[in-house]
Amino acid sequence: MVNEVIETDIQHQYIGNTVGVHGPVVIIACNRLPPLHQALTARINHENYLFEVHQHLDERHVRAITLHTSSGLRRGMPVYDTGAPVQVPVSPDCLGRLLNIFGEPLDDGPPLPQDNYRHIHGQPVSLSEAVGMSDVLETGIKVIDLLCPFVKGGKTGLFGGAGVGKTVLIMEFMHAVATLHKGVSVFAGVGERIREGHELWHELKKTGVLPQTLMVFGQMDESPGVRFRVGLAALTYAEYLRDSLQKEVLFVMDNVFRFVQAGSEVSSLLGRMPAIVGYQPTLTTEVAEMQDRILSTRKGNITSVQAVYVPADDMTDPAVNAILSHLDTNVILSRTQAGKGIYPAVDPLQSSSSLMDRHTLGARHYAIAEGVREHLARYKELEDIITMLGIEELSAKDNKIVLRARKLQHYLTQPFWSTASHSGIAGVSVPLQQTLTDCEAFLQGQYDHLPEERCYMRGSMEGVA
């Protein structure tokens, strides 16, 4: 374990003593200044506590954030230099495991081999080694593949308030990568509730995805330093799997907003003045440092899916805007859709993808997607009229559009593998070409005779008369 490695030669790395403790912030008087982001350690109650250097106060004092609980910290403790930033042990054996920020097991399994380490502050690959986005990454989820397709090697954001289905969608993406693409997933749980993490772990076991998944957790009750850095630790594992296995790697982060919150907490502890709406002045830099490392190379792809909590459902929030600027696909989850029983609760009109053009998708996919959007947009325009006057007052043309739009809206619902044990409906995965064929048939009126209920919560329309 990391602690054991530090302990072996701790007596040779004495660097100073603590002179102040303010919660998780520790001020250390040093005989030489360690570089920023250096990991320092102290021995407390027979355990090694790690600190990360964040500020040089003067030529002898540094301010560091503890990466453990603050209980047991006191003035005068001897502090030692580990000689490197925070490191995690990397190995192909990490798949199927549940780890903490230091790469230590949380699943009662054996520790990872200690012969290969990477530090969590790795640099992005050079531009000469990076490759651009390529094809559509099929997920088997109809509304995603049709209207806001994922980019292989790109970044996707799932935006929504509390309780609209972000985590369920994430589990479905991980299932798709493991089953459809034979890839691996790295899940970064940033500020996860213990209950949520426990449920997710068992759901992945049930669906058979866990052997191709690595989970790295920084829990809600841990130090802000842990919640601030656990995403980088998980990203380090994703980079290792990309370079060593040369597979499709799905990097999942739930929740990026909690990463921003932890950064704001750290910033306040360090004495920085808050900026707009109380966020840290370094907000855009911190988000960019992480996002710029999510890159694909000739060896393999990292495709990222990031859940983003939207405070008060306000998409103009500065944190949301800072994250939005780095994404290729934006999937907006709507409370209105969820209220209608439309799951996944994707808003088809607000969601978007940088792949939505004829050159990338092909003429057929683009035309069908635009046709579906036009029908749904026209239906939304007419909803108030229908509510006040009734659907009978519409023209024949608008009446036909509304009926087809409602069927399309029902068709784009889908039972998930991850919810099968709760709903009693087996999950389905629909190939993109089948989705296009079905939607084309809806637009051409081939299913005008069907009641809406026949389109709801099913896979394809194949075999439906």
Coordinates of C-alpha atoms in Angstrom, one line a residue:
M1 CA 0.0 0.0 0.0
V2 CA 1.0 3.6 -0.4
N3 CA 1.4 4.1 3.3
E4 CA 3.9 1.1 3.5
V5 CA 6.0 2.5 0.7
I6 CA 6.3 5.9 2.4
E7 CA 7.1 4.3 5.7
T8 CA 10.2 2.4 4.5
D9 CA 12.5 5.3 4.3
I10 CA 10.6 8.0 6.2
Q11 CA 13.6 8.8 8.5
H12 CA 15.6 10.0 5.5
Q13 CA 13.1 12.6 4.4
Y14 CA 12.5 14.9 7.3
I15 CA 11.5 18.3 6.1
G16 CA 10.0 20.2 9.1
N17 CA 7.3 20.5 11.7
T18 CA 3.7 21.6 11.8
V19 CA 3.2 25.0 13.4
G20 CA -0.5 25.6 12.8
V21 CA -3.6 23.4 12.2
H22 CA -6.9 25.0 11.0
G23 CA -9.2 22.1 10.3
P24 CA -7.9 20.3 7.2
V25 CA -5.3 23.1 6.6
V26 CA -1.9 22.6 8.1
I27 CA 1.0 25.2 8.2
I28 CA 4.4 23.6 8.1
A29 CA 7.8 25.2 8.9
C30 CA 10.3 23.6 6.5
N31 CA 14.0 23.4 6.3
R32 CA 13.6 23.6 2.5
L33 CA 10.6 24.5 0.5
P34 CA 8.9 21.5 -1.2
P35 CA 7.4 22.2 -4.7
L36 CA 3.7 22.8 -5.0
H37 CA 1.5 19.6 -5.2
Q38 CA 4.3 17.7 -3.3
A39 CA 3.0 15.0 -1.0
L40 CA 4.2 15.3 2.6
T41 CA 3.5 12.8 5.4
A42 CA 3.3 12.6 9.2
R43 CA 2.9 9.6 11.5
I44 CA -0.3 9.8 13.6
N45 CA -1.6 7.0 15.8
H46 CA 0.5 4.4 13.9
E47 CA -0.8 5.6 10.5
N48 CA 0.8 7.8 7.9
Y49 CA -1.2 10.9 7.0
L50 CA -0.6 12.6 3.7
F51 CA -0.7 16.4 3.0
E52 CA -0.6 18.1 -0.3
V53 CA 1.3 21.4 -0.6
H54 CA -0.9 24.2 -2.0
Q55 CA 0.8 27.5 -1.0
H56 CA 4.3 28.9 -0.2
L57 CA 3.6 31.5 2.5
D58 CA 7.2 32.7 2.8
E59 CA 10.7 31.3 2.4
R60 CA 10.2 28.8 5.2
H61 CA 6.5 28.1 5.6
V62 CA 4.0 26.2 3.4
R63 CA 0.3 25.7 3.6
A64 CA -1.0 22.2 2.9
I65 CA -4.3 20.4 2.8
T66 CA -4.6 17.0 4.6
L67 CA -5.9 14.1 2.6
H68 CA -7.1 12.3 5.7
T69 CA -9.4 13.2 8.5
S70 CA -8.1 16.1 10.6
S71 CA -8.5 14.2 14.0
G72 CA -5.1 13.7 15.6
L73 CA -3.4 16.7 13.9
R74 CA -1.5 18.9 16.3
R75 CA 1.3 21.5 16.3
G76 CA 4.8 20.3 16.5
M77 CA 4.4 17.1 14.5
P78 CA 7.5 16.1 12.5
V79 CA 6.7 16.1 8.7
Y80 CA 8.5 14.1 6.0
D81 CA 8.8 14.6 2.3
T82 CA 7.7 11.6 0.1
G83 CA 9.7 13.0 -2.8
A84 CA 6.8 13.1 -5.3
P85 CA 3.2 14.1 -5.6
V86 CA 0.4 11.8 -4.5
Q87 CA 0.9 8.4 -6.3
V88 CA -1.3 5.4 -7.1
P89 CA -0.2 1.9 -7.9
V90 CA -1.2 0.9 -11.4
S91 CA -1.7 -2.6 -12.7
P92 CA -4.1 -4.5 -15.1
D93 CA -5.3 -6.2 -11.8
C94 CA -7.1 -2.9 -11.0
L95 CA -10.1 -3.9 -13.1
G96 CA -13.0 -5.2 -11.0
R97 CA -11.8 -3.3 -8.0
L98 CA -13.1 -0.6 -5.7
L99 CA -10.3 1.8 -4.6
N100 CA -9.7 5.0 -2.7
I101 CA -7.7 8.1 -3.8
F102 CA -4.4 6.3 -2.8
G103 CA -5.2 3.1 -4.8
E104 CA -5.9 1.2 -1.5
P105 CA -8.8 -1.4 -1.7
L106 CA -12.2 -0.5 -0.3
D107 CA -13.7 -3.9 -1.3
D108 CA -11.8 -6.1 1.2
G109 CA -9.7 -7.5 -1.7
P110 CA -5.9 -7.8 -1.7
P111 CA -3.8 -4.6 -2.3
L112 CA -2.7 -3.9 -5.8
P113 CA 0.9 -4.8 -6.8
Q114 CA 3.4 -2.2 -5.6
D115 CA 5.9 -2.4 -8.5
N116 CA 4.5 0.4 -10.8
Y117 CA 3.3 3.8 -9.7
R118 CA 1.9 7.0 -11.5
H119 CA 1.4 10.3 -9.8
I120 CA -2.0 11.9 -10.1
H121 CA -0.7 15.2 -11.5
G122 CA 0.3 13.8 -14.9
Q123 CA 0.7 16.1 -17.9
P124 CA -1.6 15.8 -20.9
V125 CA -0.1 13.9 -23.9
S126 CA 1.6 16.2 -26.4
L127 CA -0.4 17.4 -29.4
S128 CA 1.7 15.2 -31.8
E129 CA 0.5 12.1 -29.9
A130 CA -3.1 13.1 -29.5
V131 CA -5.7 12.1 -32.0
G132 CA -9.0 13.9 -32.7
M133 CA -12.5 12.7 -32.3
S134 CA -13.6 10.0 -34.7
D135 CA -16.8 8.1 -35.0
V136 CA -20.1 7.9 -33.2
L137 CA -19.9 5.7 -30.1
E138 CA -23.2 3.7 -30.1
T139 CA -24.8 3.3 -26.7
G140 CA -27.9 1.3 -27.7
I141 CA -30.0 4.1 -26.1
K142 CA -32.3 5.3 -28.8
V143 CA -32.7 9.0 -27.9
I144 CA -29.0 9.4 -27.3
D145 CA -27.8 7.7 -30.5
L146 CA -30.4 9.5 -32.6
L147 CA -30.4 13.1 -31.3
C148 CA -27.2 13.7 -29.3
P149 CA -24.7 10.9 -30.3
F150 CA -21.6 10.3 -28.3
V151 CA -18.3 11.1 -29.9
K152 CA -15.6 8.3 -29.6
G153 CA -12.8 10.0 -27.8
G154 CA -15.0 13.0 -26.9
K155 CA -16.5 14.4 -23.7
T156 CA -20.2 14.2 -22.9
G157 CA -22.0 16.0 -20.1
L158 CA -25.2 14.8 -18.4
F159 CA -26.8 17.9 -17.0
G160 CA -29.7 17.8 -14.6
G161 CA -31.0 18.6 -11.1
A162 CA -31.4 16.1 -8.3
G163 CA -33.4 12.9 -9.1
V164 CA -33.8 13.1 -12.8
G165 CA -31.8 10.0 -13.6
K166 CA -28.1 10.9 -14.2
T167 CA -26.6 8.0 -12.3
V168 CA -29.0 5.4 -13.9
L169 CA -27.9 6.7 -17.4
I170 CA -24.3 6.5 -16.4
M171 CA -24.7 2.8 -15.3
E172 CA -26.3 2.1 -18.7
F173 CA -23.4 3.7 -20.6
M174 CA -21.0 1.5 -18.6
H175 CA -23.0 -1.6 -19.5
A176 CA -23.0 -0.5 -23.2
V177 CA -19.2 -0.1 -23.3
A178 CA -18.6 -3.5 -21.7
T179 CA -21.1 -5.4 -23.8
L180 CA -21.2 -3.6 -27.2
H181 CA -17.6 -2.4 -27.4
K182 CA -15.8 -4.9 -25.2
G183 CA -14.1 -1.9 -23.5
V184 CA -13.4 -0.9 -19.9
S185 CA -14.8 1.8 -17.6
V186 CA -13.3 3.9 -14.9
F187 CA -15.8 5.4 -12.5
A188 CA -14.8 8.4 -10.4
G189 CA -17.1 8.9 -7.4
V190 CA -16.5 12.5 -6.3
G191 CA -18.2 13.2 -3.0
E192 CA -20.4 10.1 -3.4
R193 CA -22.9 9.3 -0.6
I194 CA -21.9 5.9 0.9
R195 CA -25.4 4.6 0.2
E196 CA -25.1 5.6 -3.5
G197 CA -21.7 4.0 -3.9
H198 CA -22.8 0.8 -2.2
E199 CA -25.9 0.5 -4.5
L200 CA -23.8 1.2 -7.6
W201 CA -21.2 -1.4 -6.7
H202 CA -23.9 -4.1 -6.2
E203 CA -25.8 -3.1 -9.4
L204 CA -22.6 -3.4 -11.5
K205 CA -22.1 -6.8 -9.9
K206 CA -25.7 -7.9 -10.8
T207 CA -25.4 -6.7 -14.4
G208 CA -22.0 -8.4 -14.9
V209 CA -20.2 -5.2 -15.7
L210 CA -17.9 -5.0 -12.6
P211 CA -15.0 -7.2 -14.0
Q212 CA -14.5 -4.6 -16.7
T213 CA -14.8 -1.6 -14.4
L214 CA -12.6 0.2 -11.9
M215 CA -14.2 2.3 -9.3
V216 CA -12.4 5.1 -7.4
F217 CA -14.3 6.8 -4.6
G218 CA -13.7 9.9 -2.6
Q219 CA -16.7 9.9 -0.3
M220 CA -18.8 12.8 0.9
D221 CA -17.5 12.6 4.5
E222 CA -13.8 12.8 3.5
S223 CA -11.5 15.8 3.5
P224 CA -12.1 18.4 0.8
G225 CA -8.6 17.6 -0.4
V226 CA -9.7 14.0 -1.2
R227 CA -12.8 15.1 -3.0
F228 CA -10.8 17.7 -5.0
R229 CA -8.2 15.1 -6.1
V230 CA -10.1 11.8 -6.5
G231 CA -11.1 12.7 -10.0
L232 CA -7.4 13.1 -11.0
A233 CA -6.6 9.7 -9.3
A234 CA -9.3 8.0 -11.4
L235 CA -8.1 9.8 -14.5
T236 CA -4.6 8.5 -13.9
Y237 CA -6.0 5.0 -14.0
A238 CA -7.9 5.7 -17.2
E239 CA -4.7 7.0 -18.8
Y240 CA -2.9 3.9 -17.7
L241 CA -5.6 1.5 -19.1
R242 CA -5.6 3.5 -22.4
D243 CA -1.8 3.2 -22.7
S244 CA -1.5 -0.4 -21.5
L245 CA -4.7 -2.2 -22.7
Q246 CA -5.1 -0.1 -25.9
K247 CA -8.9 -0.4 -25.5
E248 CA -11.9 1.8 -25.6
V249 CA -11.9 3.4 -22.1
L250 CA -15.0 5.1 -20.7
F251 CA -14.1 7.6 -18.0
V252 CA -17.2 8.4 -15.9
M253 CA -17.2 11.1 -13.3
D254 CA -20.1 11.5 -10.9
N255 CA -20.3 14.4 -10.1
V256 CA -18.2 17.1 -11.6
F257 CA -20.1 19.8 -9.7
R258 CA -18.9 18.2 -6.4
F259 CA -15.4 18.5 -7.8
V260 CA -16.0 22.2 -8.2
Q261 CA -17.5 22.5 -4.7
A262 CA -14.5 20.8 -3.2
G263 CA -12.2 23.2 -5.1
S264 CA -14.3 26.1 -3.7
E265 CA -13.9 24.7 -0.2
V266 CA -10.1 24.3 -0.6
S267 CA -9.9 27.8 -2.0
S268 CA -11.7 29.3 1.0
L269 CA -9.5 27.3 3.4
L270 CA -6.4 28.8 1.7
G271 CA -7.7 32.3 2.2
R272 CA -8.5 33.2 -1.4
M273 CA -11.2 35.8 -2.0
P274 CA -14.2 34.3 -3.7
A275 CA -15.1 35.4 -7.2
I276 CA -18.5 35.5 -9.0
V277 CA -21.5 33.9 -7.1
G278 CA -19.0 32.8 -4.4
Y279 CA -17.0 30.4 -6.5
Q280 CA -13.2 30.2 -6.4
P281 CA -11.3 32.6 -8.6
T282 CA -9.4 29.6 -10.0
L283 CA -12.6 27.8 -11.2
T284 CA -12.0 27.8 -14.9
T285 CA -8.3 26.8 -14.5
E286 CA -9.1 23.9 -12.3
V287 CA -11.8 22.6 -14.6
A288 CA -9.5 23.0 -17.6
E289 CA -6.5 21.2 -15.9
M290 CA -8.7 18.1 -15.5
Q291 CA -10.5 18.3 -18.9
D292 CA -7.4 18.7 -20.9
R293 CA -6.1 15.3 -19.7
I294 CA -9.1 13.5 -21.2
L295 CA -7.5 12.7 -24.5
S296 CA -7.2 9.9 -27.0
T297 CA -3.9 8.7 -28.5
R298 CA -2.9 6.2 -31.2
K299 CA -2.8 3.6 -28.5
G300 CA -6.4 4.0 -27.4
N301 CA -9.4 6.2 -26.7
I302 CA -10.7 7.8 -23.6
T303 CA -14.4 8.7 -24.0
S304 CA -15.7 10.7 -21.0
V305 CA -19.2 10.9 -19.5
Q306 CA -19.5 13.5 -16.8
A307 CA -22.6 13.9 -14.6
V308 CA -23.1 17.6 -13.8
Y309 CA -25.6 18.7 -11.1
V310 CA -27.3 21.9 -12.1
P311 CA -28.0 24.1 -9.0
A312 CA -31.7 25.0 -9.0
D313 CA -31.9 23.8 -12.6
D314 CA -30.1 27.0 -13.6
M315 CA -28.0 26.4 -16.7
T316 CA -26.4 29.9 -16.5
D317 CA -24.6 29.0 -13.2
P318 CA -20.8 29.9 -13.6
A319 CA -19.7 26.3 -12.7
V320 CA -22.0 24.8 -15.2
N321 CA -20.8 27.2 -17.9
A322 CA -17.1 26.5 -17.1
I323 CA -17.8 22.8 -17.6
L324 CA -20.0 23.3 -20.7
S325 CA -17.2 25.0 -22.6
H326 CA -15.1 21.7 -22.7
L327 CA -17.8 19.3 -23.8
D328 CA -18.6 17.9 -27.2
T329 CA -22.1 16.5 -26.4
N330 CA -24.6 18.0 -23.9
V331 CA -27.4 15.7 -22.7
I332 CA -29.9 17.8 -20.8
L333 CA -32.1 15.9 -18.4
S334 CA -35.5 17.5 -17.9
R335 CA -37.7 17.4 -14.8
T336 CA -40.7 18.0 -17.1
Q337 CA -39.9 14.9 -19.1
A338 CA -39.5 12.9 -15.9
G339 CA -42.9 14.2 -14.7
K340 CA -44.5 12.9 -17.8
G341 CA -43.0 9.4 -17.3
I342 CA -40.6 9.8 -20.2
Y343 CA -37.4 7.9 -19.2
P344 CA -34.6 8.5 -20.0
A345 CA -35.7 12.1 -19.2
V346 CA -33.6 13.6 -22.0
D347 CA -34.8 16.9 -23.4
P348 CA -34.5 16.3 -27.1
L349 CA -34.7 20.0 -28.0
Q350 CA -32.1 21.3 -25.6
S351 CA -29.6 18.4 -25.9
S352 CA -26.9 18.8 -28.6
S353 CA -23.8 17.2 -30.1
S354 CA -20.9 18.6 -32.1
L355 CA -21.4 15.5 -34.4
M356 CA -24.8 16.7 -35.6
D357 CA -23.9 17.4 -39.2
R358 CA -24.4 15.6 -42.5
H359 CA -20.6 15.1 -43.0
T360 CA -20.2 13.2 -39.8
L361 CA -23.5 11.4 -39.4
G362 CA -24.4 10.8 -43.0
A363 CA -27.3 12.3 -44.9
R364 CA -29.9 9.7 -43.7
H365 CA -29.2 9.9 -40.0
Y366 CA -29.0 13.7 -40.2
A367 CA -32.3 14.0 -42.1
I368 CA -34.2 11.6 -39.7
A369 CA -32.8 13.4 -36.6
E370 CA -33.9 16.8 -37.9
G371 CA -37.3 15.4 -38.9
V372 CA -37.8 14.1 -35.3
R373 CA -36.7 17.4 -33.8
E374 CA -39.0 19.4 -36.1
H375 CA -42.0 17.3 -35.1
L376 CA -41.2 17.5 -31.4
A377 CA -40.5 21.3 -31.6
R378 CA -43.8 21.9 -33.4
Y379 CA -45.6 19.8 -30.8
K380 CA -44.1 21.9 -28.0
E381 CA -45.3 25.1 -29.8
L382 CA -48.8 23.8 -30.0
E383 CA -49.1 22.4 -26.5
D384 CA -50.6 25.6 -25.0
I385 CA -53.2 25.7 -27.8
I386 CA -54.1 22.0 -27.2
T387 CA -54.4 22.7 -23.5
M388 CA -56.8 25.6 -23.9
L389 CA -58.8 24.7 -27.0
G390 CA -58.3 21.0 -27.5
I391 CA -56.5 19.0 -30.3
E392 CA -59.6 19.2 -32.5
E393 CA -59.0 22.9 -33.2
L394 CA -55.7 22.2 -35.0
S395 CA -55.4 22.0 -38.7
A396 CA -55.2 18.6 -40.3
K397 CA -51.5 19.0 -40.9
D398 CA -50.7 20.1 -37.3
N399 CA -53.0 17.3 -36.0
K400 CA -51.0 14.7 -37.9
I401 CA -47.7 16.2 -36.6
V402 CA -48.8 16.2 -33.0
L403 CA -50.0 12.6 -33.1
R404 CA -46.7 11.5 -34.7
A405 CA -44.7 13.6 -32.2
R406 CA -46.4 12.0 -29.3
K407 CA -45.7 8.6 -30.6
L408 CA -42.1 9.5 -31.2
Q409 CA -41.8 10.8 -27.7
H410 CA -43.2 7.5 -26.3
Y411 CA -41.0 5.5 -28.7
L412 CA -37.8 7.3 -27.4
T413 CA -38.4 5.9 -23.9
Q414 CA -36.6 2.7 -23.1
P415 CA -36.3 0.1 -20.3
F416 CA -32.7 -0.1 -18.9
W417 CA -30.7 -3.1 -17.7
S418 CA -29.8 -1.3 -14.5
T419 CA -33.4 -0.8 -13.5
A420 CA -34.8 -4.3 -14.6
S421 CA -34.8 -5.6 -11.0
H422 CA -36.9 -2.6 -9.8
S423 CA -39.3 -2.2 -12.8
G424 CA -39.7 -5.9 -13.7
I425 CA -39.1 -5.0 -17.4
A426 CA -36.0 -6.5 -19.0
G427 CA -33.5 -3.9 -20.4
V428 CA -33.1 -3.6 -24.1
S429 CA -30.3 -2.2 -26.4
V430 CA -31.3 -1.0 -29.8
P431 CA -28.8 -0.7 -32.7
L432 CA -28.6 2.8 -34.3
Q433 CA -29.7 1.5 -37.7
Q434 CA -32.8 0.0 -36.2
T435 CA -33.6 3.3 -34.4
L436 CA -33.3 5.2 -37.7
T437 CA -35.5 2.7 -39.5
D438 CA -38.2 3.0 -36.8
C439 CA -38.1 6.8 -36.7
E440 CA -38.2 7.0 -40.5
A441 CA -41.4 4.8 -40.4
F442 CA -43.0 7.1 -37.8
L443 CA -42.2 10.2 -39.9
Q444 CA -43.7 8.6 -43.0
G445 CA -46.9 7.7 -41.1
Q446 CA -46.5 3.9 -41.2
Y447 CA -47.5 3.8 -37.5
D448 CA -50.3 6.4 -37.6
H449 CA -52.8 3.6 -36.8
L450 CA -51.1 2.5 -33.6
P451 CA -52.1 3.8 -30.1
E452 CA -49.4 5.6 -28.2
E453 CA -49.3 3.0 -25.5
R454 CA -47.9 0.4 -28.0
C455 CA -44.8 2.6 -28.5
Y456 CA -44.0 3.2 -24.8
M457 CA -41.1 1.5 -23.0
R458 CA -40.1 -0.9 -25.6
G459 CA -37.0 -1.6 -27.8
S460 CA -37.5 -1.5 -31.6
M461 CA -40.8 -1.5 -33.4
E462 CA -39.8 -4.6 -35.3
G463 CA -42.8 -7.0 -35.6
V464 CA -45.3 -4.5 -34.4
A465 CA -48.4 -4.5 -36.7

